[in-house]
């Protein structure tokens, strides 16, 4: 079945350092969404990537969708304590209206 | 702005009992998703509805069923509850292929 893996599972960074999480799917995706979930909260939508090779930026966050539409990355520049949370990618299958969430990367930012 | 509403927020049940979770999507959203999130796990897609019709099925056990009603609210019915069903259950709504807006979740505890 479809699998979406993320690495790393956990990341601790000093405030001001950069952070990257990688998302890899076993199959080609129709599109990919990124979500952030704070402890005790619900996933909150960050962005959606649709096109092969697409790159989108939101302030300090840069999102990329791979050429083969099987992988994606989220890069945060100069992390802040407000960036703490778990970042999930969610890939939409090519064959239906279902999303497969990645395993998530839990980010801790040390002040 | 209106958000996704889920009820109840917390539910405690005994093994082999039944439970019904309710979801009220954002007005004019025509797609509803149900996810199950275990402790420290990523959200697992259970089932989705588009315009009140089931559109996709994920890892939903046969003991669970769901439907979407004429007013677009959805219910997840869970029977013969097992200890392993203890989890956070999220409902999300969206326009077709759009970002998913997650509700606050229902925390189900099976004793």
PDB file of C-alpha atoms in Angstrom:
ATOM      1  CA  UNK A   1       0.000   0.000   0.000  1.00  0.00           C
ATOM      2  CA  UNK A   2       0.878   3.623  -0.202  1.00  0.00           C
ATOM      3  CA  UNK A   3       3.486   4.778   2.271  1.00  0.00           C
ATOM      4  CA  UNK A   4       4.736   8.243   3.040  1.00  0.00           C
ATOM      5  CA  UNK A   5       7.839   8.451   5.164  1.00  0.00           C
ATOM      6  CA  UNK A   6       9.391  11.507   6.726  1.00  0.00           C
ATOM      7  CA  UNK A   7      12.858  12.027   8.077  1.00  0.00           C
ATOM      8  CA  UNK A   8      14.032  12.840  10.578  1.00  0.00           C
ATOM      9  CA  UNK A   9      11.488  11.690  13.136  1.00  0.00           C
ATOM     10  CA  UNK A  10      12.790  14.178  15.700  1.00  0.00           C
ATOM     11  CA  UNK A  11      14.943  17.278  15.398  1.00  0.00           C
ATOM     12  CA  UNK A  12      16.315  19.512  18.129  1.00  0.00           C
ATOM     13  CA  UNK A  13      17.822  22.808  17.005  1.00  0.00           C
ATOM     14  CA  UNK A  14      19.134  25.916  18.682  1.00  0.00           C
ATOM     15  CA  UNK A  15      17.022  28.965  18.058  1.00  0.00           C
ATOM     16  CA  UNK A  16      18.320  30.645  14.909  1.00  0.00           C
ATOM     17  CA  UNK A  17      19.488  27.421  13.242  1.00  0.00           C
ATOM     18  CA  UNK A  18      17.888  26.087  10.108  1.00  0.00           C
ATOM     19  CA  UNK A  19      15.669  23.008   9.922  1.00  0.00           C
ATOM     20  CA  UNK A  20      14.675  20.680   7.096  1.00  0.00           C
ATOM     21  CA  UNK A  21      12.250  17.771   6.965  1.00  0.00           C
ATOM     22  CA  UNK A  22      12.022  15.406   4.015  1.00  0.00           C
ATOM     23  CA  UNK A  23       8.967  13.538   2.808  1.00  0.00           C
ATOM     24  CA  UNK A  24       9.147  10.489   0.526  1.00  0.00           C
ATOM     25  CA  UNK A  25       6.295   8.589  -1.055  1.00  0.00           C
ATOM     26  CA  UNK A  26       6.402   5.070  -2.425  1.00  0.00           C
ATOM     27  CA  UNK A  27       4.175   6.146  -5.313  1.00  0.00           C
ATOM     28  CA  UNK A  28       3.632   9.238  -7.447  1.00  0.00           C
ATOM     29  CA  UNK A  29       1.395  11.805  -5.829  1.00  0.00           C
ATOM     30  CA  UNK A  30      -1.246  14.047  -7.316  1.00  0.00           C
ATOM     31  CA  UNK A  31      -0.337  16.818  -4.925  1.00  0.00           C
ATOM     32  CA  UNK A  32       1.140  17.268  -1.485  1.00  0.00           C
ATOM     33  CA  UNK A  33       0.035  19.332   1.478  1.00  0.00           C
ATOM     34  CA  UNK A  34       2.009  20.323   4.553  1.00  0.00           C
ATOM     35  CA  UNK A  35       0.540  20.670   8.014  1.00  0.00           C
ATOM     36  CA  UNK A  36       1.816  21.766  11.409  1.00  0.00           C
ATOM     37  CA  UNK A  37       0.459  20.289  14.611  1.00  0.00           C
ATOM     38  CA  UNK A  38       1.269  21.778  17.986  1.00  0.00           C
ATOM     39  CA  UNK A  39       1.207  19.496  21.046  1.00  0.00           C
ATOM     40  CA  UNK A  40      -2.405  18.919  22.036  1.00  0.00           C
ATOM     41  CA  UNK A  41      -3.674  20.629  18.899  1.00  0.00           C
ATOM     42  CA  UNK A  42      -4.990  19.701  15.514  1.00  0.00           C
ATOM     43  CA  UNK A  43      -3.155  19.776  12.178  1.00  0.00           C
ATOM     44  CA  UNK A  44      -3.138  23.241  10.618  1.00  0.00           C
ATOM     45  CA  UNK A  45      -2.690  23.629   6.878  1.00  0.00           C
ATOM     46  CA  UNK A  46       0.486  25.358   5.728  1.00  0.00           C
ATOM     47  CA  UNK A  47       0.653  24.940   1.950  1.00  0.00           C
ATOM     48  CA  UNK A  48      -0.249  22.803  -1.042  1.00  0.00           C
ATOM     49  CA  UNK A  49       2.109  21.921  -3.905  1.00  0.00           C
ATOM     50  CA  UNK A  50       0.721  20.605  -7.157  1.00  0.00           C
ATOM     51  CA  UNK A  51       3.238  20.959  -9.959  1.00  0.00           C
ATOM     52  CA  UNK A  52       6.353  18.895 -10.521  1.00  0.00           C
ATOM     53  CA  UNK A  53       9.407  20.793  -9.241  1.00  0.00           C
ATOM     54  CA  UNK A  54       7.268  23.472  -7.615  1.00  0.00           C
ATOM     55  CA  UNK A  55       8.860  25.709  -4.977  1.00  0.00           C
ATOM     56  CA  UNK A  56       6.831  27.951  -2.687  1.00  0.00           C
ATOM     57  CA  UNK A  57       7.935  30.295   0.075  1.00  0.00           C
ATOM     58  CA  UNK A  58       6.126  31.595   3.115  1.00  0.00           C
ATOM     59  CA  UNK A  59       8.369  34.013   5.008  1.00  0.00           C
ATOM     60  CA  UNK A  60      11.030  31.747   6.570  1.00  0.00           C
ATOM     61  CA  UNK A  61       9.488  28.527   5.207  1.00  0.00           C
ATOM     62  CA  UNK A  62      10.422  27.064   1.811  1.00  0.00           C
ATOM     63  CA  UNK A  63       8.523  24.125   0.361  1.00  0.00           C
ATOM     64  CA  UNK A  64       9.616  22.005  -2.587  1.00  0.00           C
ATOM     65  CA  UNK A  65       7.896  19.282  -4.606  1.00  0.00           C
ATOM     66  CA  UNK A  66      10.171  16.870  -6.403  1.00  0.00           C
ATOM     67  CA  UNK A  67      10.342  16.497 -10.161  1.00  0.00           C
ATOM     68  CA  UNK A  68       8.930  12.974  -9.961  1.00  0.00           C
ATOM     69  CA  UNK A  69       6.175  14.100  -7.545  1.00  0.00           C
ATOM     70  CA  UNK A  70       7.263  11.449  -5.065  1.00  0.00           C
ATOM     71  CA  UNK A  71       9.136  13.589  -2.583  1.00  0.00           C
ATOM     72  CA  UNK A  72       8.928  16.954  -0.921  1.00  0.00           C
ATOM     73  CA  UNK A  73      10.784  19.027   1.616  1.00  0.00           C
ATOM     74  CA  UNK A  74      10.110  21.817   4.075  1.00  0.00           C
ATOM     75  CA  UNK A  75      12.981  24.091   5.075  1.00  0.00           C
ATOM     76  CA  UNK A  76      12.759  26.639   7.880  1.00  0.00           C
ATOM     77  CA  UNK A  77      15.396  29.354   8.004  1.00  0.00           C
ATOM     78  CA  UNK A  78      16.486  30.785  11.359  1.00  0.00           C
ATOM     79  CA  UNK A  79      14.081  28.840  13.553  1.00  0.00           C
ATOM     80  CA  UNK A  80      12.149  30.520  16.322  1.00  0.00           C
ATOM     81  CA  UNK A  81      10.532  29.032  19.420  1.00  0.00           C
ATOM     82  CA  UNK A  82       7.148  29.531  17.776  1.00  0.00           C
ATOM     83  CA  UNK A  83       8.166  26.955  15.132  1.00  0.00           C
ATOM     84  CA  UNK A  84       7.917  24.145  17.710  1.00  0.00           C
ATOM     85  CA  UNK A  85       5.534  21.374  16.680  1.00  0.00           C
ATOM     86  CA  UNK A  86       5.217  18.345  14.456  1.00  0.00           C
ATOM     87  CA  UNK A  87       5.325  18.906  10.720  1.00  0.00           C
ATOM     88  CA  UNK A  88       3.412  16.471   8.528  1.00  0.00           C
ATOM     89  CA  UNK A  89       3.333  16.108   4.802  1.00  0.00           C
ATOM     90  CA  UNK A  90       0.162  14.637   3.334  1.00  0.00           C
ATOM     91  CA  UNK A  91       0.220  13.226  -0.150  1.00  0.00           C
ATOM     92  CA  UNK A  92      -2.925  12.903  -2.216  1.00  0.00           C
ATOM     93  CA  UNK A  93      -3.068   9.703  -4.197  1.00  0.00           C
ATOM     94  CA  UNK A  94      -3.316   9.783  -7.967  1.00  0.00           C
ATOM     95  CA  UNK A  95      -6.317   7.505  -7.885  1.00  0.00           C
ATOM     96  CA  UNK A  96      -8.699   8.967  -5.395  1.00  0.00           C
ATOM     97  CA  UNK A  97      -9.609  11.586  -2.862  1.00  0.00           C
ATOM     98  CA  UNK A  98      -7.578  10.295   0.038  1.00  0.00           C
ATOM     99  CA  UNK A  99      -4.541  11.687   1.721  1.00  0.00           C
ATOM    100  CA  UNK A 100      -1.668   9.728   3.178  1.00  0.00           C
ATOM    101  CA  UNK A 101       0.017  11.528   6.016  1.00  0.00           C
ATOM    102  CA  UNK A 102       3.730  11.204   6.481  1.00  0.00           C
ATOM    103  CA  UNK A 103       5.153   9.924   9.739  1.00  0.00           C
ATOM    104  CA  UNK A 104       5.863  13.473  10.869  1.00  0.00           C
ATOM    105  CA  UNK A 105       8.921  15.336  12.118  1.00  0.00           C
ATOM    106  CA  UNK A 106       8.789  16.692  15.638  1.00  0.00           C
ATOM    107  CA  UNK A 107      10.739  19.939  15.932  1.00  0.00           C
ATOM    108  CA  UNK A 108      12.067  21.238  19.235  1.00  0.00           C
ATOM    109  CA  UNK A 109      13.669  24.674  19.278  1.00  0.00           C
ATOM    110  CA  UNK A 110      16.002  25.384  22.170  1.00  0.00           C
ATOM    111  CA  UNK A 111      16.049  29.074  23.160  1.00  0.00           C
TER     112      UNK A 111
ATOM    113  CA  UNK B   1     -14.919  32.518  10.773  1.00  0.00           C
ATOM    114  CA  UNK B   2     -16.729  29.242  11.262  1.00  0.00           C
ATOM    115  CA  UNK B   3     -14.542  26.223  11.868  1.00  0.00           C
ATOM    116  CA  UNK B   4     -15.089  22.489  11.817  1.00  0.00           C
ATOM    117  CA  UNK B   5     -17.034  21.386  14.872  1.00  0.00           C
ATOM    118  CA  UNK B   6     -16.658  17.972  16.431  1.00  0.00           C
ATOM    119  CA  UNK B   7     -18.606  16.459  19.257  1.00  0.00           C
ATOM    120  CA  UNK B   8     -18.099  15.214  21.798  1.00  0.00           C
ATOM    121  CA  UNK B   9     -14.605  16.473  22.570  1.00  0.00           C
ATOM    122  CA  UNK B  10     -13.936  13.640  24.967  1.00  0.00           C
ATOM    123  CA  UNK B  11     -15.536  10.216  25.209  1.00  0.00           C
ATOM    124  CA  UNK B  12     -14.897   7.323  27.552  1.00  0.00           C
ATOM    125  CA  UNK B  13     -16.303   3.908  26.695  1.00  0.00           C
ATOM    126  CA  UNK B  14     -15.947   0.335  27.867  1.00  0.00           C
ATOM    127  CA  UNK B  15     -14.720  -2.487  25.649  1.00  0.00           C
ATOM    128  CA  UNK B  16     -17.408  -3.868  23.316  1.00  0.00           C
ATOM    129  CA  UNK B  17     -19.520  -0.728  23.615  1.00  0.00           C
ATOM    130  CA  UNK B  18     -20.455   1.518  20.704  1.00  0.00           C
ATOM    131  CA  UNK B  19     -19.624   5.156  20.069  1.00  0.00           C
ATOM    132  CA  UNK B  20     -20.844   7.817  17.656  1.00  0.00           C
ATOM    133  CA  UNK B  21     -18.681  10.793  16.776  1.00  0.00           C
ATOM    134  CA  UNK B  22     -20.141  13.811  15.010  1.00  0.00           C
ATOM    135  CA  UNK B  23     -18.603  16.312  12.648  1.00  0.00           C
ATOM    136  CA  UNK B  24     -20.042  19.566  11.344  1.00  0.00           C
ATOM    137  CA  UNK B  25     -17.961  20.815   8.406  1.00  0.00           C
ATOM    138  CA  UNK B  26     -17.354  24.410   7.461  1.00  0.00           C
ATOM    139  CA  UNK B  27     -20.379  25.748   5.545  1.00  0.00           C
ATOM    140  CA  UNK B  28     -20.161  25.208   1.770  1.00  0.00           C
ATOM    141  CA  UNK B  29     -17.328  22.685   2.099  1.00  0.00           C
ATOM    142  CA  UNK B  30     -18.451  19.610   0.217  1.00  0.00           C
ATOM    143  CA  UNK B  31     -15.740  17.143   1.228  1.00  0.00           C
ATOM    144  CA  UNK B  32     -15.343  15.556   4.660  1.00  0.00           C
ATOM    145  CA  UNK B  33     -12.485  13.368   5.856  1.00  0.00           C
ATOM    146  CA  UNK B  34     -12.114  11.249   8.983  1.00  0.00           C
ATOM    147  CA  UNK B  35      -8.715  10.475  10.502  1.00  0.00           C
ATOM    148  CA  UNK B  36      -7.542   8.438  13.477  1.00  0.00           C
ATOM    149  CA  UNK B  37      -4.407   9.578  15.316  1.00  0.00           C
ATOM    150  CA  UNK B  38      -2.850   7.358  17.967  1.00  0.00           C
ATOM    151  CA  UNK B  39      -0.433   8.772  20.569  1.00  0.00           C
ATOM    152  CA  UNK B  40       2.740   9.950  18.853  1.00  0.00           C
ATOM    153  CA  UNK B  41       1.434   8.752  15.492  1.00  0.00           C
ATOM    154  CA  UNK B  42       0.528  10.453  12.253  1.00  0.00           C
ATOM    155  CA  UNK B  43      -3.133  10.845  11.302  1.00  0.00           C
ATOM    156  CA  UNK B  44      -4.401   7.722   9.526  1.00  0.00           C
ATOM    157  CA  UNK B  45      -6.990   8.294   6.830  1.00  0.00           C
ATOM    158  CA  UNK B  46     -10.198   6.401   7.538  1.00  0.00           C
ATOM    159  CA  UNK B  47     -12.807   7.528   5.040  1.00  0.00           C
ATOM    160  CA  UNK B  48     -13.937  10.514   3.003  1.00  0.00           C
ATOM    161  CA  UNK B  49     -17.195  11.839   1.584  1.00  0.00           C
ATOM    162  CA  UNK B  50     -17.857  14.141  -1.336  1.00  0.00           C
ATOM    163  CA  UNK B  51     -21.291  15.659  -1.686  1.00  0.00           C
ATOM    164  CA  UNK B  52     -22.707  13.186   0.830  1.00  0.00           C
ATOM    165  CA  UNK B  53     -21.410  10.149  -1.047  1.00  0.00           C
ATOM    166  CA  UNK B  54     -18.545   8.037   0.187  1.00  0.00           C
ATOM    167  CA  UNK B  55     -15.585   8.815  -2.051  1.00  0.00           C
ATOM    168  CA  UNK B  56     -12.667   6.893  -0.590  1.00  0.00           C
ATOM    169  CA  UNK B  57     -11.953   4.347   2.086  1.00  0.00           C
ATOM    170  CA  UNK B  58      -8.704   4.017   3.949  1.00  0.00           C
ATOM    171  CA  UNK B  59      -7.789   1.945   6.955  1.00  0.00           C
ATOM    172  CA  UNK B  60     -11.253   1.956   8.472  1.00  0.00           C
ATOM    173  CA  UNK B  61     -12.043  -1.259  10.380  1.00  0.00           C
ATOM    174  CA  UNK B  62     -15.171  -3.179   9.435  1.00  0.00           C
ATOM    175  CA  UNK B  63     -16.505  -2.419  12.922  1.00  0.00           C
ATOM    176  CA  UNK B  64     -16.650   1.262  11.967  1.00  0.00           C
ATOM    177  CA  UNK B  65     -19.041   2.911   9.570  1.00  0.00           C
ATOM    178  CA  UNK B  66     -19.629   6.498   8.573  1.00  0.00           C
ATOM    179  CA  UNK B  67     -22.118   8.541   6.662  1.00  0.00           C
ATOM    180  CA  UNK B  68     -22.777  12.092   5.630  1.00  0.00           C
ATOM    181  CA  UNK B  69     -26.247  13.513   5.983  1.00  0.00           C
ATOM    182  CA  UNK B  70     -28.312  15.914   3.899  1.00  0.00           C
ATOM    183  CA  UNK B  71     -27.153  18.863   6.038  1.00  0.00           C
ATOM    184  CA  UNK B  72     -23.531  17.797   5.323  1.00  0.00           C
ATOM    185  CA  UNK B  73     -22.730  16.803   8.875  1.00  0.00           C
ATOM    186  CA  UNK B  74     -21.046  13.435   9.202  1.00  0.00           C
ATOM    187  CA  UNK B  75     -21.062  10.717  11.828  1.00  0.00           C
ATOM    188  CA  UNK B  76     -18.518   8.012  12.542  1.00  0.00           C
ATOM    189  CA  UNK B  77     -20.091   4.988  14.171  1.00  0.00           C
ATOM    190  CA  UNK B  78     -17.823   2.623  16.040  1.00  0.00           C
ATOM    191  CA  UNK B  79     -19.012  -0.728  17.387  1.00  0.00           C
ATOM    192  CA  UNK B  80     -17.459  -3.501  19.472  1.00  0.00           C
ATOM    193  CA  UNK B  81     -14.876  -1.054  20.740  1.00  0.00           C
ATOM    194  CA  UNK B  82     -11.416  -2.403  21.505  1.00  0.00           C
ATOM    195  CA  UNK B  83      -8.649  -0.978  23.666  1.00  0.00           C
ATOM    196  CA  UNK B  84      -6.681  -0.203  20.503  1.00  0.00           C
ATOM    197  CA  UNK B  85      -9.407   2.137  19.303  1.00  0.00           C
ATOM    198  CA  UNK B  86      -8.335   4.674  21.916  1.00  0.00           C
ATOM    199  CA  UNK B  87      -7.103   7.626  19.882  1.00  0.00           C
ATOM    200  CA  UNK B  88      -7.819  11.137  18.707  1.00  0.00           C
ATOM    201  CA  UNK B  89     -10.361  11.171  15.895  1.00  0.00           C
ATOM    202  CA  UNK B  90     -10.191  14.164  13.605  1.00  0.00           C
ATOM    203  CA  UNK B  91     -12.683  15.303  11.069  1.00  0.00           C
ATOM    204  CA  UNK B  92     -11.572  17.687   8.325  1.00  0.00           C
ATOM    205  CA  UNK B  93     -13.500  19.479   5.620  1.00  0.00           C
ATOM    206  CA  UNK B  94     -12.484  21.119   2.391  1.00  0.00           C
ATOM    207  CA  UNK B  95     -13.502  22.184  -1.081  1.00  0.00           C
ATOM    208  CA  UNK B  96     -12.540  19.503  -3.643  1.00  0.00           C
ATOM    209  CA  UNK B  97      -8.751  19.080  -3.786  1.00  0.00           C
ATOM    210  CA  UNK B  98      -8.286  22.034  -1.446  1.00  0.00           C
ATOM    211  CA  UNK B  99      -6.680  22.528   1.928  1.00  0.00           C
ATOM    212  CA  UNK B 100      -8.184  20.546   4.739  1.00  0.00           C
ATOM    213  CA  UNK B 101      -9.496  22.356   7.769  1.00  0.00           C
ATOM    214  CA  UNK B 102      -9.285  20.108  10.781  1.00  0.00           C
ATOM    215  CA  UNK B 103     -11.663  20.099  13.704  1.00  0.00           C
ATOM    216  CA  UNK B 104     -10.397  20.023  17.297  1.00  0.00           C
ATOM    217  CA  UNK B 105     -10.787  16.257  17.441  1.00  0.00           C
ATOM    218  CA  UNK B 106     -12.605  13.804  19.686  1.00  0.00           C
ATOM    219  CA  UNK B 107     -10.447  12.005  22.202  1.00  0.00           C
ATOM    220  CA  UNK B 108     -11.812   8.491  22.628  1.00  0.00           C
ATOM    221  CA  UNK B 109     -10.666   6.397  25.559  1.00  0.00           C
ATOM    222  CA  UNK B 110     -11.675   2.741  25.674  1.00  0.00           C
ATOM    223  CA  UNK B 111     -11.331   1.094  29.084  1.00  0.00           C
TER     224      UNK B 111
END
